Amino acid sequence: MAGLKVRIGDLELKNPVMTASGTFGYGTEYSDFMDLGRLGGIFVKGTTLEPRQGNDYPRMAETPSGMLNSVGLQNKGVDYFVDHLYPQIKDYDTHMIVNVSGSTIEDYVACAEKLANLDKMPAIELNISCPNVKEGGMAFGTSCQSAAEVTREVRKVFPKTLIVKLSPNVTDITEIARAVEDEGADAVSLVNTFLGMAIDVESRSPKLSTITGGLSGPCIKPIAVRMVWQVYHAVRIPIIGMGGICNWQDAIEFILAGSTAIQVGTYNFIDPAATVKIVDGIEAYLQRHHIASVDELVGQINYL
Amino acid sequence: MKVSDFTIRSNTRLNDRNYLLKVTPAGNEPLPEMYPGQFVQIRVDNSPQVFLRRPISINYIDHQQNEIWLLIQRVGEGTAKISDLSAGETMNLLFPLGSSFSLPDQKGNFLLIGGGVGTAPLLFLGKKMREKGLEPEFLLGGRSEKDILQRDDFEHLGTLYCTTEDGSLGEKGFVTQHTILQKKRYDFIFTCGPKPMMVAVARYAKQNGISCEASLENLMACGFGACLCCIEKTIRGNVCACTEGPVFNINELTWLD
């Protein structure tokens, strides 16, 4: 059997296929469709210190080969997560990783501290890239200084694997990646959604209540692959790549661009069992190409 | 919930933009138990314009034929592609999704009010009520006679009242203007259709102390509670219309606040 194991910080993943936060609920939503234990990891819904109701309806607009969303981090807060959701999901045979978001550095730190105490929470993903909240979120991820500061402060209280999720809505994503690497991030995940907008031409109204929202799906894939490739050449820490992955070919493309692992996001909505098909597809690819371990493919582009 | 391929047994055009598709599991496996108000998510492939599945309510379950009936209104490119499918072709369904209408335990006066293609789940609800020995009545509205779909099927299950905006069938006007609402006292109203119609029905029900459930058609991406896009504002806060609904008791909604 081909080697699918990969390592992200202190985390050993059984395979490089994980799910993107905000597209996979808490995993339980998908248990009818697949064996969650086949995944390398599950990144659960963005969690904040206090409960949030999220943005008003409508929060979603379909766009060519993708969708815009402006959910706005609707969640019941970290205490509810710790008391009610974590007990339900902690024994899944995969890594459960919480995506942590906030409006202030203090929020991020307090949230990370509460999660650091959970035995079966080996990592967190710091969300400094949500485009759909008025304060915080993406604001932290669009300047090197604030990205560095939030990473530094969370690093002080979270000794386990710290992944920082980067925003593509920046001039140079490699600068941000370097800034968080310098402050002790164990890995970076990229990309979050692209800030976008859609207008209904009949009503002449924006399609989202928030006017702008985050664009995801296959339409962003070439840009995401490019950003992964740039970051791969800028940092030494592992990259978790994402952006429009629908099948094993997309996953391999991200790995070749420099991703050690990948996340499947929006496509889970269309095929809820897509992730397991991708795991099988990667394994078959490795066998067909006589590659012993998926690790050997990371960043291995044959340039023309 | 599961994901399966279905074979299209027939596709009948009901009027200028509505189609009735009867589909059966491609592997001939028997259909699971499904309830009125629940819906399916239809996958539409091979178009960059249509990325997401299309949520369509269950119109009817014919267990003898092992068929799900789906009423498709051709609105955009997704529903156009679905309504272009022919007998023998396949479609991929995610099903059954969502909550269902409450089936009353006791006899009473039940009115099922639908508008346009929103009448779809009321046929299945009427059938389930009949099976329980209840006597559903139907009040269906549309712009014109041709917009009142499946009249024979509804009449087969109970008394049918109609309103049309042009007066071509039944009483002229909107469903909430039908004289039966003044003449008869109902115990429970079930409604599905355009939101302005459902809000008017909810207002009538509330003013007259009648229990009422409404089936919502919020825009959604996943259909099973993962994306949090289809939220409805309720007295409990924002909830997913796909998992906590699509059927809500109107007392839970904030429409009339």
XYZ file of C-alpha atoms in Angstrom:
561
model
C 0.000 0.000 0.000
C 1.316 3.411 -0.961
C 2.335 5.711 1.873
C -0.353 8.297 2.464
C 0.861 9.492 5.856
C 1.997 13.083 6.155
C 3.135 15.282 9.005
C 1.963 18.803 9.903
C 3.765 20.117 12.963
C 3.345 17.440 15.655
C 0.385 15.967 13.834
C 0.701 12.740 11.943
C -2.136 12.495 9.437
C -3.186 9.100 8.070
C -3.577 10.794 4.707
C -3.349 14.351 3.355
C -7.090 14.810 2.802
C -8.937 17.007 5.268
C -12.064 19.137 5.229
C -12.211 22.924 5.184
C -13.728 24.775 8.103
C -17.226 26.074 7.502
C -18.020 23.433 4.909
C -18.109 20.350 7.097
C -19.986 21.418 10.219
C -18.686 19.300 13.104
C -18.295 16.171 10.987
C -21.513 14.656 12.335
C -23.463 16.239 9.473
C -21.565 13.945 7.086
C -21.627 10.670 8.999
C -24.524 9.301 6.899
C -22.460 9.667 3.756
C -19.030 8.384 4.706
C -16.742 6.882 7.311
C -15.222 9.977 8.937
C -12.297 7.825 10.071
C -11.035 7.741 6.520
C -10.099 11.421 6.662
C -6.723 12.847 7.565
C -8.480 15.493 9.621
C -11.625 17.521 10.054
C -11.475 21.286 10.478
C -14.668 22.188 12.305
C -16.734 25.341 11.959
C -15.130 28.682 12.842
C -15.453 29.164 16.590
C -15.398 32.427 18.496
C -15.167 33.318 22.183
C -18.797 34.480 22.313
C -21.778 32.989 20.420
C -22.564 34.658 17.093
C -25.767 34.724 15.057
C -23.920 35.452 11.825
C -25.158 37.702 9.047
C -28.684 38.197 7.749
C -30.245 36.162 4.946
C -29.444 35.957 2.052
C -25.987 34.628 2.748
C -25.325 32.704 -0.429
C -25.214 33.324 -4.151
C -24.243 30.835 -6.798
C -21.672 32.072 -9.291
C -20.073 30.353 -12.289
C -18.212 27.283 -10.953
C -18.519 28.508 -7.416
C -20.453 30.392 -4.806
C -20.323 33.474 -2.652
C -21.112 33.208 1.031
C -21.450 35.639 3.877
C -22.298 33.346 6.777
C -20.345 35.530 9.176
C -19.048 32.917 11.632
C -22.402 31.816 13.030
C -21.514 29.554 15.961
C -22.494 28.924 19.558
C -19.214 30.028 21.075
C -16.193 28.160 22.425
C -17.765 27.237 25.771
C -20.685 25.542 24.042
C -18.194 23.792 21.781
C -16.149 22.530 24.731
C -19.165 21.397 26.758
C -21.510 20.031 24.116
C -19.837 19.455 20.750
C -16.357 18.273 21.691
C -17.707 15.289 23.698
C -19.639 14.159 20.619
C -16.723 14.356 18.204
C -13.606 13.703 20.272
C -13.581 9.963 19.643
C -13.750 10.047 15.868
C -10.828 8.148 14.404
C -9.340 11.269 12.837
C -7.892 14.580 13.952
C -10.517 17.137 14.941
C -9.156 20.661 14.569
C -11.012 23.797 15.550
C -10.882 26.914 13.419
C -10.526 29.836 15.832
C -11.707 33.324 14.996
C -12.196 36.584 16.843
C -12.597 40.339 16.747
C -9.664 41.156 19.013
C -6.352 39.531 19.877
C -7.706 38.902 23.380
C -10.603 36.929 21.849
C -8.251 34.708 19.876
C -6.047 34.104 22.894
C -8.927 33.315 25.261
C -10.478 30.945 22.737
C -7.164 29.178 22.042
C -6.492 28.805 25.775
C -9.780 27.018 26.327
C -9.056 24.654 23.440
C -5.482 23.956 24.561
C -6.865 22.044 27.541
C -8.751 19.514 25.427
C -6.893 16.184 25.227
C -8.100 15.237 21.787
C -7.677 18.620 20.185
C -4.160 18.320 18.757
C -4.182 21.535 16.745
C -6.051 24.717 15.995
C -6.349 26.700 12.812
C -6.161 30.412 13.421
C -8.623 32.132 11.115
C -7.191 35.530 10.308
C -8.879 35.546 6.953
C -12.671 35.514 7.278
C -13.969 38.174 4.855
C -17.489 38.201 6.310
C -17.194 39.818 9.721
C -17.113 43.545 10.338
C -14.331 43.526 12.886
C -11.288 41.337 13.116
C -11.234 38.291 10.892
C -9.578 39.227 7.656
C -8.293 42.501 9.093
C -5.693 40.453 11.018
C -4.649 38.570 7.926
C -4.088 41.470 5.598
C -1.145 43.109 7.337
C 2.105 41.446 8.316
C 2.179 43.277 11.609
C -1.269 42.200 12.844
C -0.880 38.663 11.469
C 2.408 38.393 13.344
C 0.970 39.845 16.525
C -2.037 37.532 16.754
C 0.145 34.512 15.943
C 2.697 35.536 18.601
C 0.073 35.988 21.320
C -1.762 32.737 20.545
C 1.542 30.871 20.324
C 2.203 31.820 23.970
C -0.908 29.980 25.183
C -1.256 27.175 22.648
C 1.634 24.686 22.809
C 0.203 22.195 20.322
C 0.193 22.422 16.520
C -0.715 25.926 15.415
C -1.927 26.377 11.852
C -2.616 29.871 10.521
C -5.195 30.234 7.734
C -4.206 32.919 5.271
C -6.326 35.309 3.286
C -5.798 35.603 -0.465
C -7.065 39.184 -0.341
C -3.563 40.636 -0.043
C -0.963 42.082 -2.348
C 1.717 39.550 -1.463
C 0.649 36.425 0.411
C 4.248 35.308 0.899
C 4.938 38.254 3.216
C 2.101 37.246 5.518
C 3.188 33.606 5.410
C 6.722 34.577 6.423
C 5.423 36.827 9.171
C 3.428 34.042 10.831
C 6.221 31.519 10.323
C 8.582 33.866 12.142
C 6.190 33.980 15.104
C 6.109 30.233 15.501
C 3.246 28.993 13.360
C 3.710 25.277 12.662
C 1.906 25.411 9.333
C -0.109 27.691 7.113
C -3.366 26.831 5.394
C -4.379 28.680 2.256
C -6.468 30.041 0.773
C -9.571 31.318 2.511
C -12.252 32.801 0.243
C -11.736 35.695 -2.139
C -13.737 38.821 -1.479
C -16.396 38.989 -4.169
C -19.760 40.446 -5.069
C -22.787 39.660 -7.212
C -25.729 41.836 -8.238
C -29.189 40.746 -9.400
C -29.713 42.717 -12.592
C -33.524 42.592 -12.437
C -33.885 43.935 -8.893
C -30.528 45.765 -9.132
C -29.821 44.611 -5.579
C -26.759 42.839 -4.234
C -27.336 39.100 -3.950
C -25.928 39.037 -0.397
C -27.273 40.919 2.611
C -23.711 42.007 3.338
C -23.172 43.197 -0.269
C -19.784 41.464 -0.475
C -18.885 37.918 0.494
C -16.321 35.151 0.117
C -15.927 33.396 -3.224
C -15.115 29.681 -3.207
C -15.315 26.694 -5.526
C -13.451 25.583 -8.651
C -13.474 29.136 -10.040
C -10.737 30.119 -7.554
C -8.554 27.044 -8.025
C -5.889 28.393 -10.406
C -5.340 31.437 -8.182
C -5.127 29.260 -5.081
C -2.634 26.900 -6.751
C -0.490 29.888 -7.704
C -0.537 31.209 -4.132
C 0.391 27.813 -2.677
C 3.292 27.604 -5.104
C 4.488 31.095 -4.132
C 4.230 30.379 -0.409
C 6.005 27.022 -0.854
C 9.025 28.915 -2.103
C 8.830 31.471 0.711
C 8.505 29.410 3.908
C 9.862 26.194 5.406
C 6.762 25.189 7.384
C 4.238 22.846 5.748
C 1.341 24.168 3.716
C -2.227 22.913 3.775
C -3.599 23.863 0.373
C -7.195 24.491 -0.594
C -9.360 26.350 -3.062
C -11.837 24.600 -5.334
C -10.605 21.030 -4.874
C -13.217 18.628 -6.303
C -11.297 15.450 -7.150
C -7.985 13.635 -6.725
C -6.466 15.393 -9.724
C -7.088 18.754 -8.051
C -5.601 17.404 -4.822
C -2.439 16.180 -6.564
C -2.152 19.550 -8.313
C -2.114 21.327 -4.941
C 0.430 18.836 -3.588
C 2.691 19.401 -6.599
C 2.380 23.145 -6.055
C 3.739 22.666 -2.550
C 0.951 21.485 -0.242
C 1.788 18.784 2.282
C -1.918 18.253 2.889
C -5.123 19.602 1.368
C -8.607 20.606 2.434
C -11.789 20.029 0.478
C -14.335 22.786 1.010
C -17.296 23.853 -1.070
C -17.378 20.651 -3.106
C -18.499 18.746 0.008
C -21.889 20.387 -0.576
C -22.201 18.846 -4.021
C -20.705 15.430 -3.264
C -20.682 14.817 0.486
C -18.468 11.750 0.007
C -15.956 13.519 -2.271
C -13.171 13.352 0.322
C -13.033 9.565 0.496
C -13.001 9.359 -3.296
C -10.052 11.762 -3.253
C -8.177 9.597 -0.716
C -8.695 6.549 -2.958
C -7.710 8.526 -6.035
C -4.456 9.751 -4.508
C -3.556 6.233 -3.435
C -4.222 4.852 -6.916
C -2.136 7.655 -8.434
C 0.816 6.846 -6.160
C 0.623 3.178 -7.123
C 0.321 3.934 -10.812
C 3.369 6.184 -10.696
C 5.314 3.887 -8.330
C 5.669 6.586 -5.710
C 6.298 5.192 -2.231
C 5.015 8.138 -0.242
C 2.837 11.115 -1.037
C 5.473 13.263 0.707
C 7.760 12.771 -2.278
C 5.371 14.723 -4.484
C 5.233 17.912 -2.443
C 6.447 20.775 -4.630
C 7.809 18.392 -7.264
C 6.813 20.200 -10.432
C 8.559 19.191 -13.663
C 9.156 22.625 -15.117
C 8.921 22.993 -18.886
C -29.819 10.662 4.149
C -28.050 9.143 1.217
C -26.786 9.877 -2.269
C -28.093 7.706 -5.111
C -28.572 7.670 -8.848
C -32.147 7.623 -10.079
C -33.535 6.683 -13.477
C -36.136 8.966 -14.997
C -39.257 6.947 -15.789
C -41.175 9.816 -17.339
C -41.016 13.556 -17.814
C -44.372 15.235 -18.486
C -44.721 18.880 -19.332
C -47.630 20.256 -17.296
C -47.687 23.792 -18.673
C -45.353 26.330 -20.263
C -42.751 26.058 -17.499
C -43.586 23.162 -15.160
C -42.539 19.554 -15.583
C -43.388 16.422 -13.615
C -40.497 13.965 -13.374
C -41.152 10.478 -12.029
C -37.887 8.866 -10.953
C -36.929 5.488 -9.492
C -33.684 4.286 -7.876
C -31.297 3.169 -10.633
C -30.385 0.096 -8.598
C -34.063 -0.753 -8.030
C -33.588 -0.625 -4.261
C -36.833 0.166 -2.420
C -37.310 3.796 -1.438
C -36.843 4.555 2.258
C -39.652 6.069 4.317
C -40.088 9.725 3.420
C -42.414 12.362 4.792
C -44.365 15.238 3.258
C -42.423 18.484 3.352
C -39.079 16.763 2.896
C -36.998 17.519 -0.168
C -34.226 16.198 -2.366
C -31.112 17.888 -3.736
C -30.663 17.235 -7.461
C -27.204 17.302 -8.933
C -26.815 19.116 -12.230
C -23.596 18.407 -14.073
C -21.704 19.758 -17.022
C -22.406 23.427 -16.672
C -20.145 26.014 -15.089
C -23.251 28.111 -14.448
C -24.792 25.406 -12.292
C -22.402 24.455 -9.536
C -24.730 23.656 -6.641
C -27.442 21.041 -6.346
C -31.038 22.173 -6.746
C -33.397 21.643 -3.788
C -36.765 20.283 -4.934
C -39.580 19.229 -2.633
C -41.032 15.754 -2.818
C -44.281 16.016 -4.759
C -45.472 12.466 -4.175
C -44.189 8.994 -3.355
C -45.667 6.137 -5.322
C -44.509 3.118 -3.334
C -46.143 0.640 -5.724
C -44.104 1.972 -8.606
C -41.146 2.766 -6.299
C -41.173 6.316 -7.683
C -40.499 9.787 -6.356
C -42.428 12.521 -8.166
C -40.643 15.847 -8.567
C -42.328 18.965 -9.858
C -39.783 21.157 -11.616
C -40.409 24.779 -12.472
C -38.087 25.965 -15.205
C -36.642 29.157 -13.736
C -32.924 29.256 -14.436
C -30.270 27.166 -16.112
C -30.274 24.486 -13.389
C -33.988 23.761 -13.516
C -33.853 24.030 -17.318
C -31.257 21.262 -17.464
C -33.285 19.113 -15.069
C -36.517 19.633 -16.987
C -34.746 18.720 -20.241
C -33.964 15.199 -18.958
C -35.776 12.384 -20.765
C -37.070 8.979 -19.719
C -34.173 6.548 -19.342
C -31.653 9.213 -18.330
C -30.295 9.362 -14.787
C -30.001 12.025 -12.122
C -28.184 11.982 -8.798
C -30.202 12.743 -5.673
C -29.271 13.560 -2.106
C -32.309 12.561 -0.042
C -34.492 12.646 1.988
C -33.716 16.011 3.536
C -35.382 18.276 6.060
C -38.318 18.212 8.408
C -41.900 17.363 7.525
C -45.389 18.694 8.097
C -47.078 17.439 11.284
C -49.642 14.795 10.559
C -52.624 15.538 12.843
C -53.649 12.718 15.184
C -57.330 13.577 15.296
C -59.967 14.372 12.748
C -60.644 18.010 12.097
C -60.881 20.606 9.373
C -57.582 20.761 7.542
C -56.796 23.189 4.747
C -53.707 22.852 2.581
C -52.980 26.182 0.867
C -50.518 26.321 -2.009
C -49.429 28.792 -4.619
C -47.715 28.131 -7.948
C -45.169 25.308 -7.848
C -45.383 25.519 -4.037
C -48.363 23.199 -4.279
C -45.904 20.333 -4.852
C -45.461 18.979 -1.276
C -49.171 19.399 -0.516
C -50.074 16.501 -2.809
C -47.868 14.135 -0.796
C -49.211 15.627 2.457
C -52.783 15.143 1.247
C -52.058 11.511 0.434
C -50.528 10.858 3.881
C -53.522 12.507 5.538
C -55.887 10.340 3.505
C -53.967 7.232 4.563
C -54.587 8.242 8.184
C -58.297 8.615 7.555
C -58.159 12.399 7.653
C -59.984 14.585 5.147
C -57.739 17.250 3.681
C -59.125 20.148 1.679
C -57.023 22.110 -0.769
C -56.930 25.778 -1.674
C -54.597 26.406 -4.586
C -53.777 29.695 -6.217
C -52.080 30.808 -9.400
C -52.007 33.565 -11.972
C -54.214 31.689 -14.377
C -55.951 28.324 -14.843
C -52.869 26.771 -16.436
C -50.825 27.557 -13.318
C -52.935 25.343 -11.051
C -51.025 22.101 -11.398
C -52.143 18.503 -10.858
C -55.803 19.387 -10.305
C -57.014 15.836 -10.920
C -54.576 14.423 -8.377
C -55.656 16.925 -5.719
C -59.377 16.396 -6.404
C -58.805 12.687 -5.985
C -57.658 13.326 -2.388
C -60.193 15.910 -1.222
C -62.223 19.015 -1.976
C -60.312 21.492 -4.129
C -60.836 25.260 -4.050
C -58.969 27.528 -6.439
C -58.206 31.165 -6.941
C -56.657 32.731 -10.011
C -55.529 36.316 -10.465
C -57.273 36.553 -13.846
C -60.397 34.692 -12.736
C -59.933 31.924 -15.336
C -60.450 29.239 -12.680
C -62.210 29.349 -9.308
C -62.562 32.665 -7.549
C -60.713 35.712 -8.833
C -57.990 37.034 -6.534
C -55.445 35.620 -4.084
C -55.839 32.508 -1.939
C -56.372 34.574 1.201
C -59.362 36.256 -0.486
C -61.202 32.966 -1.131
C -64.689 32.960 0.404
C -64.203 29.525 1.976
C -61.983 31.216 4.565
C -64.974 33.262 5.697
C -67.462 30.411 5.481
C -65.617 27.608 7.196
C -63.608 27.345 10.386
C -60.390 25.347 9.992
C -58.345 23.742 12.767
C -55.037 23.540 10.937
C -53.579 25.167 7.841
C -50.548 23.862 5.969
C -49.024 26.139 3.386
C -46.302 26.273 0.769
C -45.727 28.812 -1.962
C -44.301 32.255 -2.616
C -43.287 34.017 0.596
C -45.762 36.937 0.296
C -48.563 34.381 -0.013
C -47.350 32.366 2.975
C -46.998 35.519 5.078
C -50.595 36.460 4.217
C -51.758 32.937 5.077
C -49.808 33.041 8.345
C -51.392 36.367 9.224
C -54.876 34.979 8.542
C -54.141 31.885 10.639
C -52.732 33.863 13.539
C -55.604 36.373 13.558
C -58.086 33.511 13.631
C -56.272 31.337 16.151
C -55.634 28.554 13.641
C -52.545 26.340 13.889
C -50.370 26.802 10.832
C -47.238 25.303 9.341
C -45.370 26.766 6.394
C -42.757 25.174 4.157
C -39.968 27.595 3.257
C -37.919 27.807 0.082
C -34.783 29.568 1.304
C -31.742 29.588 -0.956
C -29.397 26.845 0.145
C -26.077 25.286 -0.757
C -25.680 21.918 0.988
C -29.173 20.968 2.188
C -28.018 19.105 5.293
C -26.917 21.703 7.812
C -23.234 22.127 7.008
C -23.007 25.434 5.148
C -25.332 27.592 7.306
C -26.448 29.559 4.245
C -30.212 28.937 4.269
C -30.874 30.345 7.736
C -34.266 31.547 8.820
C -34.662 34.008 11.676
C -36.778 32.319 14.352
C -37.671 32.990 17.964
C -34.707 30.684 18.773
C -32.314 32.726 16.622
C -30.966 31.866 13.193
C -31.543 28.233 12.285
C -30.936 26.217 9.123
C -34.069 25.979 6.988
C -32.708 22.726 5.539
C -32.460 20.770 8.789
C -34.753 22.538 11.281
C -37.156 23.206 8.388
C -38.158 23.567 5.634
C -41.426 23.185 7.546
C -41.878 25.579 10.465
C -44.788 26.328 12.737
C -45.555 29.972 12.049
C -45.293 30.736 15.771
C -41.575 29.975 15.514
C -41.042 32.450 12.680
C -40.597 36.191 12.978
C -42.567 37.085 9.825
C -45.381 38.844 11.633
C -43.275 40.714 14.196
